[in-house]
Amino acid sequence: MTVMPSINSMNMMKEDTFHKFQSQQNEPVWMQAHRQTAWEAANELPLPNLKDESWRRTDIRSLKLEEFQIPGNYEGFSKLVDFRKLEKEAKERFELGRSHGIFLMSRDSLPHGCVGCEKLPEGVVFDYLENVYSRRSELLQKYYSKAVPSNDSKFAAIHYAYQSGGVVVYIPDNTQVEIPLNFYTLITQSGQADFTHVLIILGRMSEASFIRRTGSLEPETPGLHCGVVEIFLQEGAKLRYVDIQDWNQKTWHFSTQRAYLSKDSQLEWIAVGAGGKIAKTNSNTHLKEEGSRVDMLGLICVNGEQHLDYHTLQDHDAPNAASDLLYNCVLDDKARTVFRGMIRVHPNAQKTDAYQKNNNLSLNSDARADSIPGLEIEANDVRCTHGSTTSEINAEEVFYLMSRGISRENAENLIVEGFFETVLQRISSEPIKDTLRTLILRKLGLEEKPL
Amino acid sequence: MTNDVNEQLEVIPQDYKYGFHDDRVNSYKAEKGLSEKVVNVISEIKGEPDWMRQFRLKALQTFYSKPDVTWGADLSTLNFQDIYYYIKPSDRSERTWEEVPNDIKNTFERLGIPEAERKYLAGVGAQYDSEVVYHKLKEDLENKGVIFLGTDQALKEHPDLFKEYFGKLIPPADNKYAALNSAVWSGGSFIYVPPGVHVDIPLQAYFRINSERMGQFERTLIIADEGSFVHYVEGCTAPTYSSESLHSAVVEIFVKRGGRVRYSTIQNWANNVYNLVTKRALCEEDATMEWVDGNLGSSVTMKYPAVILKGRGSHGEVLSIAFAGKGQHQDTGAKIIHVAPDTTSRIISKSISKDGGRASYRGLLKVLEGAFRAKSNVVCDALILDDKSRSDTYPYIEVNEKQVSIGHEATVSKINDEQLFYLMSRGIAEGEASSMIVNGFIEPLVKELPMEYAIELNRLIQLQMEGSVG
């Protein structure tokens, strides 16, 4: 059996590849035009390098974009794989049977389609972007690419040029969706590039929980994720957004994530960083109107030679808004994390209450944690505080636990768990808390077990 | 001449009492702008050995080849060709106050230098534009082998000691302004304290820019030998001219085993001086370095005193205070590198911004692999007194070792309403109450300064605070 030479084997930065990809998309003119603009930007913008201030600590010189395959038709591929086996594995990996919620797999992941979508209230949209081009054209044109423009960066531009398989969530005014919406992306092939887009719009006084989770089918296959997340909360809306980055350790991850908050809206934004080879995540919250609030929580756990770089921004552009960030990182082996956070308070944002804290727990002398918590304050009637700590496991705490008859190993494990627990405790949903705790423990090699 | 000074005093802003200048005829003034020729002329006038001339010329090339600094403060209005790189006010450095030319003496009398010397200080150096005009060290210290000279003089009198340390901690290629200083440096202080000698009362240097469009590039080198102690204090002022001046110093400090150096600065340049300074100290085993850095003047200051903790058990400390008023950007901070095990450091930064000023804390805390049990704590507090002003905090923390304890905290706020209310309920007017709170805010730093500087700093803050309501 031979695999047809499809566009998949072509260099993604070549004109031909893009045009062929574009011609295969069945999409409205405005989307075609947007892709074209993005493609031009992708060619004009240089790849970031170590001289760029925001890339000084993340070296991507070994990234070869041409080695990755753009999304396409999987005709050749589908003949080779055992669908049922794949489906089973995907279900196990994401605990589809165990978790509570409505599930959608990104289009290039298998199996795809929505599980439980029939349970959604009237008017709610939870679907692939390309499925709603015509049905929700007005909505998409109003919000798509408005938080992250295509010329934002090289990676955003590439994303918009090849964007496919992404998801849109729209909750109409005054609608509460209690059951969490899950969107999973699985990289199934070696060298697969993923360009899934996430667009979330919550209408006035609406509520929802959205869990975005990524993974790789095999532990050793290289992958590339080049993604964008856009979140818009209208007046009084409440969103819990969980972003679980759990690719294998051979996958490059570049993600630009931005949220816009209107009056009195609330966002609980939980970022989990477990996977990835080299990952760069930019998470910005723009508090555009009075009374809005964001909680940004980070649980980052790295080992091996992983390198995870998080840039966060709490941008206060209106009075009386609040933001509170807590990112805790555990590092083992030769892993490296970079946390660069910024609280920016514009002159009009009086009565701002902003907090930012990054804690790093290092388990190995070869690990390296960089922490750059920043403040730029242009209003005077504010309370802005940030803090950062970096340390090893506290010997006194270990001694205390051991004096209670707990072995050294267990004592140390308990302390690491406790370090994450301070973040988990701030999550307002019990099932999500449990899911994340399980995930972190598994990553630490500490399956839940009695002491 | 005194009349001129008085006339000049009439027109300067009331809140800057050092804004006068005197109209003296300089004994030499190099042509404006930077060139190889200017560098050669400086070296020639000073009668320097050839290695120093080569060092300068090489540094000039380094300066040309380095890109402009694009981070931090805005330096786009700084024109390197519109500056005098060398002005020699007097033919030699004097050792008795009476010998200093009258007009220069007047300037320093106004600044209170000889008075300060009589009262508190073990030694005094005074630099006027490019050259050190006066240097004096108490006799008993001289007998103990303490060296306190102008840097140019030290190059002549102690060439071997000089060459061993000069440019070793801050090589010209370190940054663009260090390269500039290395090319055109002139003046500054050279201090050597022999093993075990404690210099109990501070040594002082006073830096004065007098000429318009002047660049002052002093170069200070301090070597504290094993188990010794010295406290060095520097003050800086300049007249208020309409055009900009540039001050770009390089300060290198070597603290040997068990030694301790404290370096205090009260920078009060007029608010059209660019102040771009590189300061660094190297601590050997069990040594201690303390920077006390007060920045009140200048239009733009970029200064991040550094300590490299190279020896086991060494300790570094930076206490920084910045006051950014109208049109000022104080981009200040600290840099600590933990190289050896059991090293400790502390950074305390306090900043106040007012009337549209901008105060930025920029710091680097780095723990290299192998610096076990390194401990560091950084605390930055900022007060913003009105809605036109701005405060930034940019701390960089890089930790490459697990056995460490690193903490950083920063807070930005306005004057606390409750504290204000409390004081006012005791019958204190709002302005005075604000001023008291600000004084309390900087208290931890002020108490580290020698008495006369503490009084001066409090007075300066008082002046800056006048008419302001939190």
mmCIF file of C-alpha atoms in Angstrom, chain B residues 99-343:
data_model
loop_
_atom_site.group_PDB
_atom_site.id
_atom_site.type_symbol
_atom_site.label_atom_id
_atom_site.label_comp_id
_atom_site.label_asym_id
_atom_site.label_seq_id
_atom_site.Cartn_x
_atom_site.Cartn_y
_atom_site.Cartn_z
ATOM 1 C CA GLU B 99 45.603 76.803 46.822
ATOM 2 C CA VAL B 100 42.446 75.962 44.894
ATOM 3 C CA PRO B 101 41.623 78.773 42.403
ATOM 4 C CA ASN B 102 39.219 81.252 43.942
ATOM 5 C CA ASP B 103 36.281 80.782 41.604
ATOM 6 C CA ILE B 104 36.332 77.009 41.969
ATOM 7 C CA LYS B 105 36.756 77.418 45.689
ATOM 8 C CA ASN B 106 33.672 79.635 45.743
ATOM 9 C CA THR B 107 31.662 76.952 44.040
ATOM 10 C CA PHE B 108 32.643 74.294 46.513
ATOM 11 C CA GLU B 109 32.290 76.676 49.461
ATOM 12 C CA ARG B 110 28.704 77.143 48.329
ATOM 13 C CA LEU B 111 28.295 73.402 48.226
ATOM 14 C CA GLY B 112 29.725 73.107 51.720
ATOM 15 C CA ILE B 113 32.683 70.876 50.868
ATOM 16 C CA PRO B 114 35.460 72.198 53.158
ATOM 17 C CA GLU B 115 32.960 72.582 55.934
ATOM 18 C CA ALA B 116 31.939 68.969 55.545
ATOM 19 C CA GLU B 117 35.566 67.963 55.589
ATOM 20 C CA ARG B 118 36.279 69.832 58.788
ATOM 21 C CA LYS B 119 33.345 68.307 60.527
ATOM 22 C CA TYR B 120 32.909 64.735 59.509
ATOM 23 C CA LEU B 121 35.173 63.396 56.879
ATOM 24 C CA ALA B 122 38.454 61.598 56.766
ATOM 25 C CA GLY B 123 39.261 62.682 53.266
ATOM 26 C CA VAL B 124 37.785 64.762 50.492
ATOM 27 C CA GLY B 125 38.159 64.843 46.752
ATOM 28 C CA ALA B 126 36.505 67.403 44.539
ATOM 29 C CA GLN B 127 36.122 67.129 40.798
ATOM 30 C CA TYR B 128 35.250 70.152 38.695
ATOM 31 C CA ASP B 129 34.300 69.291 35.116
ATOM 32 C CA SER B 130 36.951 66.860 33.889
ATOM 33 C CA GLU B 131 39.654 67.176 36.519
ATOM 34 C CA VAL B 132 40.045 66.577 40.203
ATOM 35 C CA VAL B 133 40.908 69.973 41.701
ATOM 36 C CA TYR B 134 41.355 69.079 45.335
ATOM 37 C CA HIS B 135 42.273 66.002 47.270
ATOM 38 C CA LYS B 136 42.965 65.653 50.933
ATOM 39 C CA LEU B 137 43.363 62.695 53.231
ATOM 40 C CA LYS B 138 43.838 62.771 56.980
ATOM 41 C CA GLU B 139 47.433 62.260 57.958
ATOM 42 C CA ASP B 140 46.979 59.250 60.222
ATOM 43 C CA LEU B 141 45.268 57.359 57.421
ATOM 44 C CA GLU B 142 48.030 58.267 55.040
ATOM 45 C CA ASN B 143 50.510 56.870 57.528
ATOM 46 C CA LYS B 144 48.578 53.603 57.677
ATOM 47 C CA GLY B 145 49.083 53.234 53.964
ATOM 48 C CA VAL B 146 45.632 54.274 52.785
ATOM 49 C CA ILE B 147 45.750 55.748 49.298
ATOM 50 C CA PHE B 148 43.124 58.307 48.309
ATOM 51 C CA LEU B 149 43.979 60.112 45.090
ATOM 52 C CA GLY B 150 42.512 61.399 41.898
ATOM 53 C CA THR B 151 42.476 58.511 39.430
ATOM 54 C CA ASP B 152 44.835 60.324 37.001
ATOM 55 C CA GLN B 153 47.297 60.944 39.796
ATOM 56 C CA ALA B 154 47.110 57.303 40.871
ATOM 57 C CA LEU B 155 48.021 56.183 37.363
ATOM 58 C CA LYS B 156 51.243 58.202 37.739
ATOM 59 C CA GLU B 157 52.062 57.411 41.360
ATOM 60 C CA HIS B 158 50.980 53.744 41.620
ATOM 61 C CA PRO B 159 51.209 52.458 38.053
ATOM 62 C CA ASP B 160 51.464 48.744 38.921
ATOM 63 C CA LEU B 161 48.592 48.647 41.393
ATOM 64 C CA PHE B 162 46.563 50.699 38.944
ATOM 65 C CA LYS B 163 47.181 48.463 35.983
ATOM 66 C CA GLU B 164 46.387 45.328 37.959
ATOM 67 C CA TYR B 165 42.800 46.406 38.592
ATOM 68 C CA PHE B 166 41.836 49.083 36.068
ATOM 69 C CA GLY B 167 39.169 47.934 33.608
ATOM 70 C CA LYS B 168 39.273 44.376 34.924
ATOM 71 C CA LEU B 169 35.771 44.356 36.350
ATOM 72 C CA ILE B 170 34.075 46.555 33.777
ATOM 73 C CA PRO B 171 35.868 46.054 30.465
ATOM 74 C CA PRO B 172 35.155 48.676 27.806
ATOM 75 C CA ALA B 173 33.038 46.179 25.855
ATOM 76 C CA ASP B 174 30.686 45.744 28.813
ATOM 77 C CA ASN B 175 28.209 48.273 27.455
ATOM 78 C CA LYS B 176 28.121 51.315 25.188
ATOM 79 C CA TYR B 177 28.540 53.870 27.973
ATOM 80 C CA ALA B 178 31.305 51.939 29.689
ATOM 81 C CA ALA B 179 33.096 51.999 26.324
ATOM 82 C CA LEU B 180 32.566 55.758 26.062
ATOM 83 C CA ASN B 181 33.873 56.281 29.574
ATOM 84 C CA SER B 182 36.895 54.075 28.875
ATOM 85 C CA ALA B 183 37.742 56.205 25.849
ATOM 86 C CA VAL B 184 37.458 59.647 27.421
ATOM 87 C CA TRP B 185 37.645 59.059 31.178
ATOM 88 C CA SER B 186 39.097 61.766 33.342
ATOM 89 C CA GLY B 187 39.194 62.222 37.097
ATOM 90 C CA GLY B 188 37.425 60.170 39.709
ATOM 91 C CA SER B 189 38.839 58.690 42.867
ATOM 92 C CA PHE B 190 41.378 55.969 43.474
ATOM 93 C CA ILE B 191 41.274 54.323 46.863
ATOM 94 C CA TYR B 192 43.401 51.576 48.306
ATOM 95 C CA VAL B 193 42.894 50.368 51.852
ATOM 96 C CA PRO B 194 45.634 48.031 53.167
ATOM 97 C CA PRO B 195 44.779 44.762 54.943
ATOM 98 C CA GLY B 196 43.060 45.155 58.292
ATOM 99 C CA VAL B 197 42.765 48.949 58.135
ATOM 100 C CA HIS B 198 39.409 50.396 59.152
ATOM 101 C CA VAL B 199 38.717 53.844 57.809
ATOM 102 C CA ASP B 200 36.212 54.827 60.466
ATOM 103 C CA ILE B 201 34.954 58.073 59.035
ATOM 104 C CA PRO B 202 33.793 58.340 55.431
ATOM 105 C CA LEU B 203 35.929 59.422 52.506
ATOM 106 C CA GLN B 204 34.094 61.859 50.314
ATOM 107 C CA ALA B 205 34.177 62.962 46.724
ATOM 108 C CA TYR B 206 32.232 65.762 45.238
ATOM 109 C CA PHE B 207 31.475 65.912 41.532
ATOM 110 C CA ARG B 208 30.516 69.140 39.890
ATOM 111 C CA ILE B 209 29.713 69.844 36.269
ATOM 112 C CA ASN B 210 30.200 73.550 35.679
ATOM 113 C CA SER B 211 30.406 74.059 31.919
ATOM 114 C CA GLU B 212 27.562 73.907 29.482
ATOM 115 C CA ARG B 213 27.240 70.831 27.209
ATOM 116 C CA MET B 214 29.818 69.159 29.357
ATOM 117 C CA GLY B 215 30.414 65.453 29.510
ATOM 118 C CA GLN B 216 31.838 64.244 32.793
ATOM 119 C CA PHE B 217 33.402 60.804 32.687
ATOM 120 C CA GLU B 218 34.964 60.093 35.996
ATOM 121 C CA ARG B 219 36.472 56.749 36.727
ATOM 122 C CA THR B 220 36.623 55.431 40.241
ATOM 123 C CA LEU B 221 38.576 52.435 41.432
ATOM 124 C CA ILE B 222 38.419 51.147 44.974
ATOM 125 C CA ILE B 223 40.448 48.258 46.323
ATOM 126 C CA ALA B 224 39.700 47.164 49.870
ATOM 127 C CA ASP B 225 42.303 44.643 50.913
ATOM 128 C CA GLU B 226 41.660 41.717 53.251
ATOM 129 C CA GLY B 227 39.685 42.550 56.376
ATOM 130 C CA SER B 228 39.615 46.282 55.697
ATOM 131 C CA PHE B 229 36.710 48.683 55.731
ATOM 132 C CA VAL B 230 35.970 51.926 53.956
ATOM 133 C CA HIS B 231 32.915 54.067 53.423
ATOM 134 C CA TYR B 232 33.022 56.253 50.339
ATOM 135 C CA VAL B 233 30.461 58.976 49.781
ATOM 136 C CA GLU B 234 29.895 60.890 46.587
ATOM 137 C CA GLY B 235 27.686 63.824 45.815
ATOM 138 C CA CYS B 236 26.927 65.291 42.405
ATOM 139 C CA THR B 237 25.574 68.652 41.287
ATOM 140 C CA ALA B 238 25.535 70.772 38.158
ATOM 141 C CA PRO B 239 24.304 74.194 37.093
ATOM 142 C CA THR B 240 20.987 74.495 35.357
ATOM 143 C CA TYR B 241 21.653 75.195 31.691
ATOM 144 C CA SER B 242 19.254 75.086 28.811
ATOM 145 C CA SER B 243 21.252 72.449 26.964
ATOM 146 C CA GLU B 244 21.961 68.920 28.093
ATOM 147 C CA SER B 245 25.059 67.623 29.787
ATOM 148 C CA LEU B 246 26.169 64.034 30.068
ATOM 149 C CA HIS B 247 27.585 62.237 33.055
ATOM 150 C CA SER B 248 28.815 58.726 32.403
ATOM 151 C CA ALA B 249 30.949 57.249 35.137
ATOM 152 C CA VAL B 250 32.501 53.858 35.641
ATOM 153 C CA VAL B 251 33.083 52.619 39.173
ATOM 154 C CA GLU B 252 34.985 49.403 39.895
ATOM 155 C CA ILE B 253 35.315 48.040 43.408
ATOM 156 C CA PHE B 254 37.325 45.064 44.579
ATOM 157 C CA VAL B 255 36.553 43.762 48.044
ATOM 158 C CA LYS B 256 39.091 41.207 49.217
ATOM 159 C CA ARG B 257 38.568 38.443 51.739
ATOM 160 C CA GLY B 258 36.631 39.624 54.767
ATOM 161 C CA GLY B 259 36.685 43.235 53.619
ATOM 162 C CA ARG B 260 33.752 45.581 53.552
ATOM 163 C CA VAL B 261 33.018 48.567 51.354
ATOM 164 C CA ARG B 262 30.094 50.871 51.565
ATOM 165 C CA TYR B 263 29.523 53.255 48.675
ATOM 166 C CA SER B 264 26.936 55.982 49.113
ATOM 167 C CA THR B 265 25.739 58.282 46.380
ATOM 168 C CA ILE B 266 23.497 61.274 46.532
ATOM 169 C CA GLN B 267 22.958 62.127 42.915
ATOM 170 C CA ASN B 268 21.425 65.541 42.546
ATOM 171 C CA TRP B 269 22.383 66.646 39.056
ATOM 172 C CA ALA B 270 20.385 69.457 37.518
ATOM 173 C CA ASN B 271 17.396 68.142 35.642
ATOM 174 C CA ASN B 272 18.953 68.369 32.197
ATOM 175 C CA VAL B 273 21.853 66.014 32.857
ATOM 176 C CA TYR B 274 21.865 62.530 31.382
ATOM 177 C CA ASN B 275 23.286 60.253 34.019
ATOM 178 C CA LEU B 276 24.385 56.891 32.601
ATOM 179 C CA VAL B 277 26.573 55.079 35.036
ATOM 180 C CA THR B 278 28.100 51.599 35.337
ATOM 181 C CA LYS B 279 28.981 50.515 38.871
ATOM 182 C CA ARG B 280 30.188 47.094 39.836
ATOM 183 C CA ALA B 281 31.808 45.407 42.820
ATOM 184 C CA LEU B 282 33.512 42.047 43.124
ATOM 185 C CA CYS B 283 33.358 40.326 46.500
ATOM 186 C CA GLU B 284 35.805 37.667 47.559
ATOM 187 C CA GLU B 285 35.314 35.221 50.407
ATOM 188 C CA ASP B 286 33.286 36.632 53.322
ATOM 189 C CA ALA B 287 33.477 40.121 51.867
ATOM 190 C CA THR B 288 30.617 42.587 52.028
ATOM 191 C CA MET B 289 29.628 45.239 49.537
ATOM 192 C CA GLU B 290 26.912 47.784 50.185
ATOM 193 C CA TRP B 291 25.616 50.284 47.690
ATOM 194 C CA VAL B 292 23.471 53.092 49.026
ATOM 195 C CA ASP B 293 22.183 54.848 45.977
ATOM 196 C CA GLY B 294 20.022 57.965 46.112
ATOM 197 C CA ASN B 295 18.856 59.457 42.826
ATOM 198 C CA LEU B 296 17.062 62.774 42.993
ATOM 199 C CA GLY B 297 18.375 64.818 40.100
ATOM 200 C CA SER B 298 19.133 64.434 36.375
ATOM 201 C CA SER B 299 16.696 64.222 33.483
ATOM 202 C CA VAL B 300 17.434 60.578 32.768
ATOM 203 C CA THR B 301 19.338 58.247 35.031
ATOM 204 C CA MET B 302 20.192 54.706 34.058
ATOM 205 C CA LYS B 303 22.148 53.119 36.860
ATOM 206 C CA TYR B 304 22.113 49.609 38.271
ATOM 207 C CA PRO B 305 24.870 49.112 40.858
ATOM 208 C CA ALA B 306 26.079 45.518 40.686
ATOM 209 C CA VAL B 307 27.669 43.066 43.075
ATOM 210 C CA ILE B 308 29.313 39.844 41.959
ATOM 211 C CA LEU B 309 29.434 37.435 44.872
ATOM 212 C CA LYS B 310 32.430 35.425 43.816
ATOM 213 C CA GLY B 311 33.731 34.251 47.171
ATOM 214 C CA ARG B 312 31.985 31.840 49.486
ATOM 215 C CA GLY B 313 30.000 33.542 52.221
ATOM 216 C CA SER B 314 30.110 36.984 50.653
ATOM 217 C CA HIS B 315 27.239 39.402 50.984
ATOM 218 C CA GLY B 316 25.879 42.097 48.702
ATOM 219 C CA GLU B 317 23.408 44.794 49.464
ATOM 220 C CA VAL B 318 21.790 47.540 47.437
ATOM 221 C CA LEU B 319 19.637 50.207 48.999
ATOM 222 C CA SER B 320 18.185 52.373 46.315
ATOM 223 C CA ILE B 321 15.985 55.422 46.470
ATOM 224 C CA ALA B 322 14.690 57.314 43.487
ATOM 225 C CA PHE B 323 12.651 60.463 43.301
ATOM 226 C CA ALA B 324 11.255 61.255 39.861
ATOM 227 C CA GLY B 325 9.760 64.731 39.510
ATOM 228 C CA LYS B 326 8.635 66.704 36.496
ATOM 229 C CA GLY B 327 10.345 65.613 33.270
ATOM 230 C CA GLN B 328 12.511 63.068 35.034
ATOM 231 C CA HIS B 329 12.957 59.389 34.369
ATOM 232 C CA GLN B 330 14.837 57.512 37.059
ATOM 233 C CA ASP B 331 15.594 54.091 35.621
ATOM 234 C CA THR B 332 17.525 52.620 38.496
ATOM 235 C CA GLY B 333 17.911 49.337 40.267
ATOM 236 C CA ALA B 334 20.441 46.704 41.144
ATOM 237 C CA LYS B 335 22.229 43.678 39.841
ATOM 238 C CA ILE B 336 23.438 40.791 41.985
ATOM 239 C CA ILE B 337 25.171 37.692 40.686
ATOM 240 C CA HIS B 338 25.537 34.777 43.072
ATOM 241 C CA VAL B 339 28.532 32.755 41.925
ATOM 242 C CA ALA B 340 29.712 31.019 45.092
ATOM 243 C CA PRO B 341 27.959 28.925 47.740
ATOM 244 C CA ASP B 342 26.528 30.461 50.926
ATOM 245 C CA THR B 343 26.280 33.919 49.430
#
